[in-house]
mmCIF file of C-alpha atoms in Angstrom:
data_model
loop_
_atom_site.group_PDB
_atom_site.id
_atom_site.type_symbol
_atom_site.label_atom_id
_atom_site.label_comp_id
_atom_site.label_asym_id
_atom_site.label_seq_id
_atom_site.Cartn_x
_atom_site.Cartn_y
_atom_site.Cartn_z
ATOM 1 C CA UNK A 21 144.583 102.100 140.152
ATOM 2 C CA UNK A 22 142.706 98.923 141.701
ATOM 3 C CA UNK A 23 138.908 98.344 140.396
ATOM 4 C CA UNK A 24 138.160 98.451 143.880
ATOM 5 C CA UNK A 25 139.636 102.030 144.670
ATOM 6 C CA UNK A 26 138.431 103.457 141.470
ATOM 7 C CA UNK A 27 135.030 102.055 141.206
ATOM 8 C CA UNK A 28 133.533 100.797 144.261
ATOM 9 C CA UNK A 29 130.295 100.302 142.875
ATOM 10 C CA UNK A 30 131.095 98.108 139.701
ATOM 11 C CA UNK A 31 133.651 96.256 141.924
ATOM 12 C CA UNK A 32 130.469 95.083 143.808
ATOM 13 C CA UNK A 33 129.115 93.616 140.661
ATOM 14 C CA UNK A 34 131.862 91.397 140.497
ATOM 15 C CA UNK A 35 130.618 87.674 140.559
ATOM 16 C CA UNK A 36 131.272 86.146 144.003
ATOM 17 C CA UNK A 37 131.813 82.735 143.085
ATOM 18 C CA UNK A 38 132.639 82.209 139.572
ATOM 19 C CA UNK A 39 136.014 84.210 139.489
ATOM 20 C CA UNK A 40 138.120 81.358 141.052
ATOM 21 C CA UNK A 41 141.469 81.590 141.209
ATOM 22 C CA UNK A 42 141.629 85.634 140.259
ATOM 23 C CA UNK A 43 142.729 88.357 142.919
ATOM 24 C CA UNK A 44 139.856 90.527 142.460
ATOM 25 C CA UNK A 45 141.008 93.141 145.376
ATOM 26 C CA UNK A 46 144.231 93.446 143.037
ATOM 27 C CA UNK A 47 142.299 93.513 139.589
ATOM 28 C CA UNK A 48 143.191 96.754 138.058
ATOM 29 C CA UNK A 49 140.781 98.888 136.324
ATOM 30 C CA UNK A 50 142.254 98.554 133.086
ATOM 31 C CA UNK A 51 142.785 95.152 132.919
ATOM 32 C CA UNK A 52 142.444 92.668 129.953
ATOM 33 C CA UNK A 53 141.109 89.728 131.973
ATOM 34 C CA UNK A 54 138.105 87.996 131.274
ATOM 35 C CA UNK A 55 135.888 88.176 134.571
ATOM 36 C CA UNK A 56 132.611 87.113 135.508
ATOM 37 C CA UNK A 57 130.134 89.855 136.357
ATOM 38 C CA UNK A 58 126.213 89.822 137.983
ATOM 39 C CA UNK A 59 124.305 92.815 137.709
ATOM 40 C CA UNK A 60 121.647 93.803 140.746
ATOM 41 C CA UNK A 61 118.929 92.053 138.539
ATOM 42 C CA UNK A 62 120.627 88.716 138.176
ATOM 43 C CA UNK A 63 122.149 88.623 134.716
ATOM 44 C CA UNK A 64 125.443 87.206 134.560
ATOM 45 C CA UNK A 65 128.125 87.710 132.016
ATOM 46 C CA UNK A 66 131.774 87.392 131.084
ATOM 47 C CA UNK A 67 133.832 90.931 130.074
ATOM 48 C CA UNK A 68 136.911 92.541 131.091
ATOM 49 C CA UNK A 69 137.023 95.375 133.602
ATOM 50 C CA UNK A 70 138.335 97.872 130.897
ATOM 51 C CA UNK A 71 135.322 97.089 128.844
ATOM 52 C CA UNK A 72 132.906 97.049 131.930
ATOM 53 C CA UNK A 73 133.986 100.657 132.571
ATOM 54 C CA UNK A 74 134.291 102.195 129.283
ATOM 55 C CA UNK A 75 131.675 105.118 128.072
ATOM 56 C CA UNK A 76 129.902 102.838 124.977
ATOM 57 C CA UNK A 77 126.990 104.062 123.040
ATOM 58 C CA UNK A 78 124.851 101.541 124.108
ATOM 59 C CA UNK A 79 124.782 102.100 127.867
ATOM 60 C CA UNK A 80 123.352 105.581 127.115
ATOM 61 C CA UNK A 81 125.270 107.666 129.833
ATOM 62 C CA UNK A 82 125.087 104.817 132.457
ATOM 63 C CA UNK A 83 128.738 103.735 133.106
ATOM 64 C CA UNK A 84 127.456 100.603 134.746
ATOM 65 C CA UNK A 85 124.564 99.452 132.853
ATOM 66 C CA UNK A 86 124.358 96.056 132.080
ATOM 67 C CA UNK A 87 124.327 94.541 128.517
ATOM 68 C CA UNK A 88 121.510 92.140 129.329
ATOM 69 C CA UNK A 89 119.113 95.131 130.767
ATOM 70 C CA UNK A 90 119.689 97.977 128.071
ATOM 71 C CA UNK A 91 121.067 96.718 124.778
ATOM 72 C CA UNK A 92 118.477 94.611 122.889
ATOM 73 C CA UNK A 93 120.039 94.538 119.644
ATOM 74 C CA UNK A 94 122.962 93.017 121.103
ATOM 75 C CA UNK A 95 124.549 89.241 120.565
ATOM 76 C CA UNK A 96 126.653 87.479 123.391
ATOM 77 C CA UNK A 97 128.971 84.878 122.629
ATOM 78 C CA UNK A 98 129.737 82.059 125.254
ATOM 79 C CA UNK A 99 133.611 83.441 125.449
ATOM 80 C CA UNK A 100 131.875 86.833 126.641
ATOM 81 C CA UNK A 101 132.275 88.909 123.680
ATOM 82 C CA UNK A 102 130.151 90.642 122.068
ATOM 83 C CA UNK A 103 128.438 92.456 118.949
ATOM 84 C CA UNK A 104 126.149 95.084 118.584
ATOM 85 C CA UNK A 105 123.480 95.099 116.083
ATOM 86 C CA UNK A 106 120.932 98.407 116.413
ATOM 87 C CA UNK A 107 118.695 97.066 113.620
ATOM 88 C CA UNK A 108 117.611 94.061 115.778
ATOM 89 C CA UNK A 109 115.310 94.258 118.559
ATOM 90 C CA UNK A 110 116.425 91.232 120.362
ATOM 91 C CA UNK A 111 118.776 90.348 122.815
ATOM 92 C CA UNK A 112 120.443 86.978 121.818
ATOM 93 C CA UNK A 113 122.972 84.982 123.853
ATOM 94 C CA UNK A 114 125.079 82.329 121.716
ATOM 95 C CA UNK A 115 126.210 79.222 123.202
ATOM 96 C CA UNK A 116 129.311 79.112 120.850
ATOM 97 C CA UNK A 117 132.391 81.409 121.117
ATOM 98 C CA UNK A 118 132.895 84.181 118.521
ATOM 99 C CA UNK A 119 134.676 83.662 115.452
ATOM 100 C CA UNK A 120 138.092 85.032 116.913
ATOM 101 C CA UNK A 121 137.970 83.169 119.992
ATOM 102 C CA UNK A 122 137.051 80.130 117.768
ATOM 103 C CA UNK A 123 140.228 80.712 115.344
ATOM 104 C CA UNK A 124 142.185 81.175 118.312
ATOM 105 C CA UNK A 125 141.286 77.992 119.792
ATOM 106 C CA UNK A 126 141.915 76.125 116.390
ATOM 107 C CA UNK A 127 145.041 77.518 116.327
ATOM 108 C CA UNK A 128 145.882 76.429 119.542
ATOM 109 C CA UNK A 129 144.683 73.052 118.558
ATOM 110 C CA UNK A 130 147.429 73.451 115.341
ATOM 111 C CA UNK A 131 150.296 74.527 117.866
ATOM 112 C CA UNK A 132 149.890 71.295 120.090
ATOM 113 C CA UNK A 133 149.911 69.039 116.916
ATOM 114 C CA UNK A 134 153.287 70.871 115.486
ATOM 115 C CA UNK A 135 155.812 68.881 117.580
ATOM 116 C CA UNK A 136 154.334 65.692 116.563
ATOM 117 C CA UNK A 137 154.126 66.851 112.674
ATOM 118 C CA UNK A 138 158.082 67.493 112.507
ATOM 119 C CA UNK A 139 158.636 63.704 111.440
ATOM 120 C CA UNK A 140 156.127 63.894 108.150
ATOM 121 C CA UNK A 141 157.802 67.523 107.446
ATOM 122 C CA UNK A 142 161.447 65.753 107.012
ATOM 123 C CA UNK A 143 159.793 62.991 105.183
ATOM 124 C CA UNK A 144 157.955 65.721 102.572
ATOM 125 C CA UNK A 145 161.375 67.351 102.150
ATOM 126 C CA UNK A 146 163.089 64.263 101.473
ATOM 127 C CA UNK A 147 160.616 63.315 98.845
ATOM 128 C CA UNK A 148 160.672 67.506 97.294
ATOM 129 C CA UNK A 149 162.508 67.855 94.333
ATOM 130 C CA UNK A 150 162.436 71.400 94.654
ATOM 131 C CA UNK A 151 163.784 71.278 97.877
ATOM 132 C CA UNK A 152 166.645 68.982 96.668
ATOM 133 C CA UNK A 153 167.401 71.224 93.964
ATOM 134 C CA UNK A 154 167.484 74.038 96.208
ATOM 135 C CA UNK A 155 170.044 72.831 98.495
ATOM 136 C CA UNK A 156 172.405 71.296 95.684
ATOM 137 C CA UNK A 157 172.375 74.801 94.167
ATOM 138 C CA UNK A 158 173.147 75.928 97.487
ATOM 139 C CA UNK A 159 176.022 73.698 97.909
ATOM 140 C CA UNK A 160 177.908 75.097 94.965
ATOM 141 C CA UNK A 161 176.777 78.675 95.575
ATOM 142 C CA UNK A 162 176.454 79.573 99.132
ATOM 143 C CA UNK A 163 180.284 79.006 101.188
ATOM 144 C CA UNK A 164 179.878 77.392 104.407
ATOM 145 C CA UNK A 165 176.635 75.806 103.261
ATOM 146 C CA UNK A 166 177.628 72.608 105.268
ATOM 147 C CA UNK A 167 177.546 74.536 108.383
ATOM 148 C CA UNK A 168 174.386 76.609 107.466
ATOM 149 C CA UNK A 169 172.433 73.512 106.248
ATOM 150 C CA UNK A 170 171.161 72.927 109.744
ATOM 151 C CA UNK A 171 169.878 76.369 110.228
ATOM 152 C CA UNK A 172 167.902 76.165 106.932
ATOM 153 C CA UNK A 173 166.876 72.751 107.130
ATOM 154 C CA UNK A 174 165.026 73.665 110.689
ATOM 155 C CA UNK A 175 163.481 76.602 109.565
ATOM 156 C CA UNK A 176 161.793 74.523 106.791
ATOM 157 C CA UNK A 177 160.678 71.752 108.850
ATOM 158 C CA UNK A 178 159.488 74.444 111.165
ATOM 159 C CA UNK A 179 157.180 75.924 108.345
ATOM 160 C CA UNK A 180 156.387 72.946 106.517
ATOM 161 C CA UNK A 181 155.136 71.361 110.161
ATOM 162 C CA UNK A 182 152.475 74.178 110.473
ATOM 163 C CA UNK A 183 150.805 73.347 107.490
ATOM 164 C CA UNK A 184 151.224 69.507 108.541
ATOM 165 C CA UNK A 185 149.670 70.219 111.612
ATOM 166 C CA UNK A 186 147.261 72.285 110.212
ATOM 167 C CA UNK A 187 146.289 69.181 107.854
ATOM 168 C CA UNK A 188 146.039 66.962 110.959
ATOM 169 C CA UNK A 189 143.579 69.083 112.773
ATOM 170 C CA UNK A 190 141.381 69.952 109.982
ATOM 171 C CA UNK A 191 141.166 66.455 108.889
ATOM 172 C CA UNK A 192 143.103 67.049 105.202
ATOM 173 C CA UNK A 193 143.968 64.509 103.102
ATOM 174 C CA UNK A 194 146.788 66.873 101.932
ATOM 175 C CA UNK A 195 148.475 70.276 102.810
ATOM 176 C CA UNK A 196 146.146 73.205 102.675
ATOM 177 C CA UNK A 197 148.790 74.595 99.763
ATOM 178 C CA UNK A 198 150.712 73.507 97.241
ATOM 179 C CA UNK A 199 154.025 72.178 98.478
ATOM 180 C CA UNK A 200 155.810 73.949 95.575
ATOM 181 C CA UNK A 201 154.162 77.641 96.737
ATOM 182 C CA UNK A 202 155.040 76.848 100.519
ATOM 183 C CA UNK A 203 158.743 75.301 99.811
ATOM 184 C CA UNK A 204 159.062 78.731 97.580
ATOM 185 C CA UNK A 205 158.171 80.933 100.547
ATOM 186 C CA UNK A 206 160.436 79.455 102.682
ATOM 187 C CA UNK A 207 163.158 79.710 100.011
ATOM 188 C CA UNK A 208 162.566 83.483 99.597
ATOM 189 C CA UNK A 209 162.657 83.972 102.996
ATOM 190 C CA UNK A 210 166.160 82.128 103.283
ATOM 191 C CA UNK A 211 167.535 83.853 100.428
ATOM 192 C CA UNK A 212 166.916 87.256 102.261
ATOM 193 C CA UNK A 213 169.266 85.832 105.044
ATOM 194 C CA UNK A 214 171.865 84.877 102.720
ATOM 195 C CA UNK A 215 174.680 87.067 101.697
ATOM 196 C CA UNK A 216 173.781 89.370 98.258
ATOM 197 C CA UNK A 217 176.536 87.852 96.177
ATOM 198 C CA UNK A 218 174.975 84.457 95.638
ATOM 199 C CA UNK A 219 171.219 85.576 95.920
ATOM 200 C CA UNK A 220 170.786 86.076 91.807
ATOM 201 C CA UNK A 221 172.091 82.136 91.492
ATOM 202 C CA UNK A 222 169.995 80.993 93.967
ATOM 203 C CA UNK A 223 166.891 82.463 92.566
ATOM 204 C CA UNK A 224 167.104 80.176 89.816
ATOM 205 C CA UNK A 225 166.011 77.230 92.253
ATOM 206 C CA UNK A 226 162.999 78.855 93.983
ATOM 207 C CA UNK A 227 159.527 77.785 92.120
ATOM 208 C CA UNK A 228 157.627 80.126 89.872
ATOM 209 C CA UNK A 229 154.520 79.824 92.206
ATOM 210 C CA UNK A 230 156.470 80.419 95.676
ATOM 211 C CA UNK A 231 154.130 82.058 98.144
ATOM 212 C CA UNK A 232 155.052 84.820 100.300
ATOM 213 C CA UNK A 233 155.283 84.726 104.342
ATOM 214 C CA UNK A 234 154.355 88.229 106.067
ATOM 215 C CA UNK A 235 154.106 89.635 109.524
ATOM 216 C CA UNK A 236 150.720 88.037 110.044
ATOM 217 C CA UNK A 237 150.283 85.990 107.036
ATOM 218 C CA UNK A 238 150.426 82.421 105.830
ATOM 219 C CA UNK A 239 150.409 81.934 102.021
ATOM 220 C CA UNK A 240 147.932 78.979 100.930
ATOM 221 C CA UNK A 241 144.318 77.954 101.222
ATOM 222 C CA UNK A 242 143.259 77.856 104.693
ATOM 223 C CA UNK A 243 141.398 80.164 107.088
ATOM 224 C CA UNK A 244 143.125 83.586 106.871
ATOM 225 C CA UNK A 245 143.000 84.663 110.603
ATOM 226 C CA UNK A 246 144.993 81.685 111.424
ATOM 227 C CA UNK A 247 147.893 83.909 110.664
ATOM 228 C CA UNK A 248 146.817 86.373 113.082
ATOM 229 C CA UNK A 249 146.096 83.767 115.738
ATOM 230 C CA UNK A 250 149.510 82.232 115.466
ATOM 231 C CA UNK A 251 151.272 85.838 115.990
ATOM 232 C CA UNK A 252 148.877 86.391 118.954
ATOM 233 C CA UNK A 253 149.872 83.074 120.650
ATOM 234 C CA UNK A 254 153.683 83.903 120.192
ATOM 235 C CA UNK A 255 154.469 81.943 117.196
ATOM 236 C CA UNK A 256 156.103 84.211 114.683
ATOM 237 C CA UNK A 257 155.184 84.214 110.816
ATOM 238 C CA UNK A 258 157.978 86.493 109.810
ATOM 239 C CA UNK A 259 160.918 84.762 111.557
ATOM 240 C CA UNK A 260 163.128 88.446 111.917
ATOM 241 C CA UNK A 261 166.001 86.559 113.883
ATOM 242 C CA UNK A 262 166.646 84.032 111.225
ATOM 243 C CA UNK A 263 169.527 86.375 109.265
ATOM 244 C CA UNK A 264 170.951 86.937 112.163
ATOM 245 C CA UNK A 265 171.470 83.413 113.209
ATOM 246 C CA UNK A 266 172.970 82.878 109.733
ATOM 247 C CA UNK A 267 175.207 85.713 109.873
ATOM 248 C CA UNK A 268 176.345 84.745 113.418
ATOM 249 C CA UNK A 269 177.181 80.890 112.102
ATOM 250 C CA UNK A 270 178.907 82.452 109.387
ATOM 251 C CA UNK A 271 181.066 84.523 111.260
ATOM 252 C CA UNK A 272 181.859 81.676 113.817
ATOM 253 C CA UNK A 273 182.820 79.714 110.525
ATOM 254 C CA UNK A 274 185.051 82.779 109.933
ATOM 255 C CA UNK A 275 186.771 83.013 112.919
ATOM 256 C CA UNK A 276 187.699 79.764 113.065
ATOM 257 C CA UNK A 277 190.222 79.893 109.926
ATOM 258 C CA UNK A 278 192.472 82.212 112.778
ATOM 259 C CA UNK A 279 191.659 80.948 116.026
ATOM 260 C CA UNK A 280 191.588 77.388 117.774
ATOM 261 C CA UNK A 281 189.204 78.072 120.386
ATOM 262 C CA UNK A 282 186.876 75.916 119.361
ATOM 263 C CA UNK A 283 183.832 77.808 120.878
ATOM 264 C CA UNK A 284 180.616 76.857 119.632
ATOM 265 C CA UNK A 285 178.693 79.802 117.695
ATOM 266 C CA UNK A 286 176.423 82.262 119.406
ATOM 267 C CA UNK A 287 173.146 80.664 117.693
ATOM 268 C CA UNK A 288 170.509 79.656 120.397
ATOM 269 C CA UNK A 289 167.701 77.173 118.892
ATOM 270 C CA UNK A 290 166.099 76.788 121.938
ATOM 271 C CA UNK A 291 163.383 79.857 121.627
ATOM 272 C CA UNK A 292 163.314 80.355 117.903
ATOM 273 C CA UNK A 293 160.402 77.809 117.538
ATOM 274 C CA UNK A 294 162.244 75.253 115.569
ATOM 275 C CA UNK A 295 161.030 71.401 115.994
ATOM 276 C CA UNK A 296 163.430 69.343 117.858
ATOM 277 C CA UNK A 297 165.046 66.635 115.776
ATOM 278 C CA UNK A 298 166.016 64.508 118.881
ATOM 279 C CA UNK A 299 163.004 62.499 118.183
ATOM 280 C CA UNK A 300 163.680 61.559 114.711
ATOM 281 C CA UNK A 301 165.509 58.630 114.290
ATOM 282 C CA UNK A 302 168.972 59.103 112.342
ATOM 283 C CA UNK A 303 167.801 62.941 111.772
ATOM 284 C CA UNK A 304 169.585 64.527 114.644
ATOM 285 C CA UNK A 305 171.335 66.790 112.187
ATOM 286 C CA UNK A 306 171.279 69.867 114.310
ATOM 287 C CA UNK A 307 173.484 67.970 116.965
ATOM 288 C CA UNK A 308 175.531 66.395 114.336
ATOM 289 C CA UNK A 309 176.546 69.740 112.985
ATOM 290 C CA UNK A 310 177.047 71.327 116.549
ATOM 291 C CA UNK A 311 179.522 68.130 116.944
ATOM 292 C CA UNK A 312 181.681 68.842 113.978
ATOM 293 C CA UNK A 313 181.988 72.468 114.686
ATOM 294 C CA UNK A 314 183.023 71.286 118.524
ATOM 295 C CA UNK A 315 186.048 69.294 116.803
ATOM 296 C CA UNK A 316 187.011 71.927 114.279
ATOM 297 C CA UNK A 317 190.633 72.985 114.685
ATOM 298 C CA UNK A 318 192.678 74.943 112.339
ATOM 299 C CA UNK A 319 195.108 72.597 110.041
ATOM 300 C CA UNK A 320 198.665 72.097 112.057
ATOM 301 C CA UNK A 321 201.338 73.271 109.825
ATOM 302 C CA UNK A 322 203.675 70.107 108.156
ATOM 303 C CA UNK A 323 206.823 69.483 110.092
ATOM 304 C CA UNK A 324 210.151 71.269 108.910
ATOM 305 C CA UNK A 325 213.451 69.821 108.185
ATOM 306 C CA UNK A 326 216.344 72.188 108.862
ATOM 307 C CA UNK A 327 219.406 71.534 106.298
ATOM 308 C CA UNK A 328 222.903 72.208 107.588
ATOM 309 C CA UNK A 329 225.581 73.159 105.125
ATOM 310 C CA UNK A 330 229.193 72.329 106.297
ATOM 311 C CA UNK A 331 231.711 73.590 104.140
ATOM 312 C CA UNK A 332 235.379 71.511 104.109
ATOM 313 C CA UNK A 333 238.177 72.515 103.210
ATOM 314 C CA UNK A 334 240.486 71.540 100.022
ATOM 315 C CA UNK A 335 243.084 69.525 102.323
ATOM 316 C CA UNK A 336 240.022 68.026 104.807
ATOM 317 C CA UNK A 337 239.103 64.636 104.074
ATOM 318 C CA UNK A 338 236.166 62.848 105.500
ATOM 319 C CA UNK A 339 236.862 61.471 108.624
ATOM 320 C CA UNK A 340 237.180 57.833 109.017
ATOM 321 C CA UNK A 341 233.567 56.146 109.717
ATOM 322 C CA UNK A 342 231.724 59.246 108.940
ATOM 323 C CA UNK A 343 227.935 59.368 110.121
ATOM 324 C CA UNK A 344 226.698 60.585 106.834
ATOM 325 C CA UNK A 345 228.466 57.958 105.136
ATOM 326 C CA UNK A 346 230.600 60.492 102.928
ATOM 327 C CA UNK A 347 233.871 60.183 101.334
ATOM 328 C CA UNK A 348 235.930 62.416 99.502
ATOM 329 C CA UNK A 349 236.790 62.615 95.840
ATOM 330 C CA UNK A 350 240.428 63.961 95.391
ATOM 331 C CA UNK A 351 240.650 65.812 92.034
ATOM 332 C CA UNK A 352 244.056 66.044 90.733
ATOM 333 C CA UNK A 353 245.502 69.924 91.552
ATOM 334 C CA UNK A 354 246.421 70.533 87.729
ATOM 335 C CA UNK A 355 242.413 69.594 86.436
ATOM 336 C CA UNK A 356 241.185 72.161 89.245
ATOM 337 C CA UNK A 357 239.975 75.713 88.168
ATOM 338 C CA UNK A 358 239.695 78.976 90.364
ATOM 339 C CA UNK A 359 240.687 82.419 90.490
ATOM 340 C CA UNK A 360 243.377 82.012 92.703
ATOM 341 C CA UNK A 361 245.261 80.103 90.068
ATOM 342 C CA UNK A 362 245.831 76.606 89.170
ATOM 343 C CA UNK A 363 245.189 74.718 92.290
ATOM 344 C CA UNK A 364 246.595 77.296 94.583
ATOM 345 C CA UNK A 365 245.730 75.909 98.082
ATOM 346 C CA UNK A 366 245.379 78.957 99.897
ATOM 347 C CA UNK A 367 241.971 79.574 97.375
ATOM 348 C CA UNK A 368 240.239 77.903 100.184
ATOM 349 C CA UNK A 369 237.764 76.155 97.679
ATOM 350 C CA UNK A 370 235.585 73.549 98.893
ATOM 351 C CA UNK A 371 235.967 70.014 97.620
ATOM 352 C CA UNK A 372 233.088 68.540 96.446
ATOM 353 C CA UNK A 373 231.439 65.715 98.165
ATOM 354 C CA UNK A 374 230.376 62.823 96.177
ATOM 355 C CA UNK A 375 228.937 59.331 96.174
ATOM 356 C CA UNK A 376 226.347 59.547 98.794
ATOM 357 C CA UNK A 377 224.978 56.414 99.690
ATOM 358 C CA UNK A 378 221.093 56.079 99.560
ATOM 359 C CA UNK A 379 219.066 56.593 102.488
ATOM 360 C CA UNK A 380 217.612 53.572 103.800
ATOM 361 C CA UNK A 381 214.255 53.018 104.080
#
């Protein structure tokens, strides 16, 4: 239902000039969009239509009450969000946004710095003994590790880039979490996606102080609401499709044992929030792995040589100029053995072919 039709009096309090770019006539009465309002007295503030028509206690029964007029114990932030403090008798307007809006804006700056932090994240991985041990253990344990490695590395870079971006925005000299704890959290996330048979041996390569990623949680020492804000802005902390990515890649590698189609695996990283490697010199590892998979074909069977056996009768001799260079070695009749008697020509035993010349190279 449109606000204009449901609450015409409330619709009349929408600010006539400050809601630029908003189609007020089409605004729903349940909209969550922050709009500017102006009460009959002249107070101006921001609030959503859903908040404006709610039956809040401070309105004292007046659905269209102005917060400035009837709620003295309230704090209104510049973002439009408010906090009610019944114990206070003053009405305060603060120039700064509320805590949640500040964290959201802070997180937006972190996401803006994310793409530029991929190179630093790769350098951190290259210098980490924990990451080297994890990859070397996986190379000895996990089948198709060479084909899975681009996905695994992309996930590591993705999460490490968040911490590098946090340090950049907050002007920290180091990451906000120990490297071992951060990389350990990534390792545990990778183990959940790998086949169960190799997890136990891979656990030996995970640091003891490994953290844990949750749906709205980043391990480490930083503002706890950053994880919530990242989730709100569309950056999934708990990367649920990761196990599906690895499973589809493994299935593709398995299919290549039996088919020569050579089609690419159905793993699309475009919407996975993985940092692009194209701007990293000599580090376009995902593109390199894809090109290798594109050239992947089953092994061609070795060429086979067909042998022909030609039996010769006892009285037959090799023709002059035999193409195989054979000649007959005639054995005296008295010295031959056979089940047909001593040297009976009707026996039809084949005459041995001897003295084949060596094959020329």
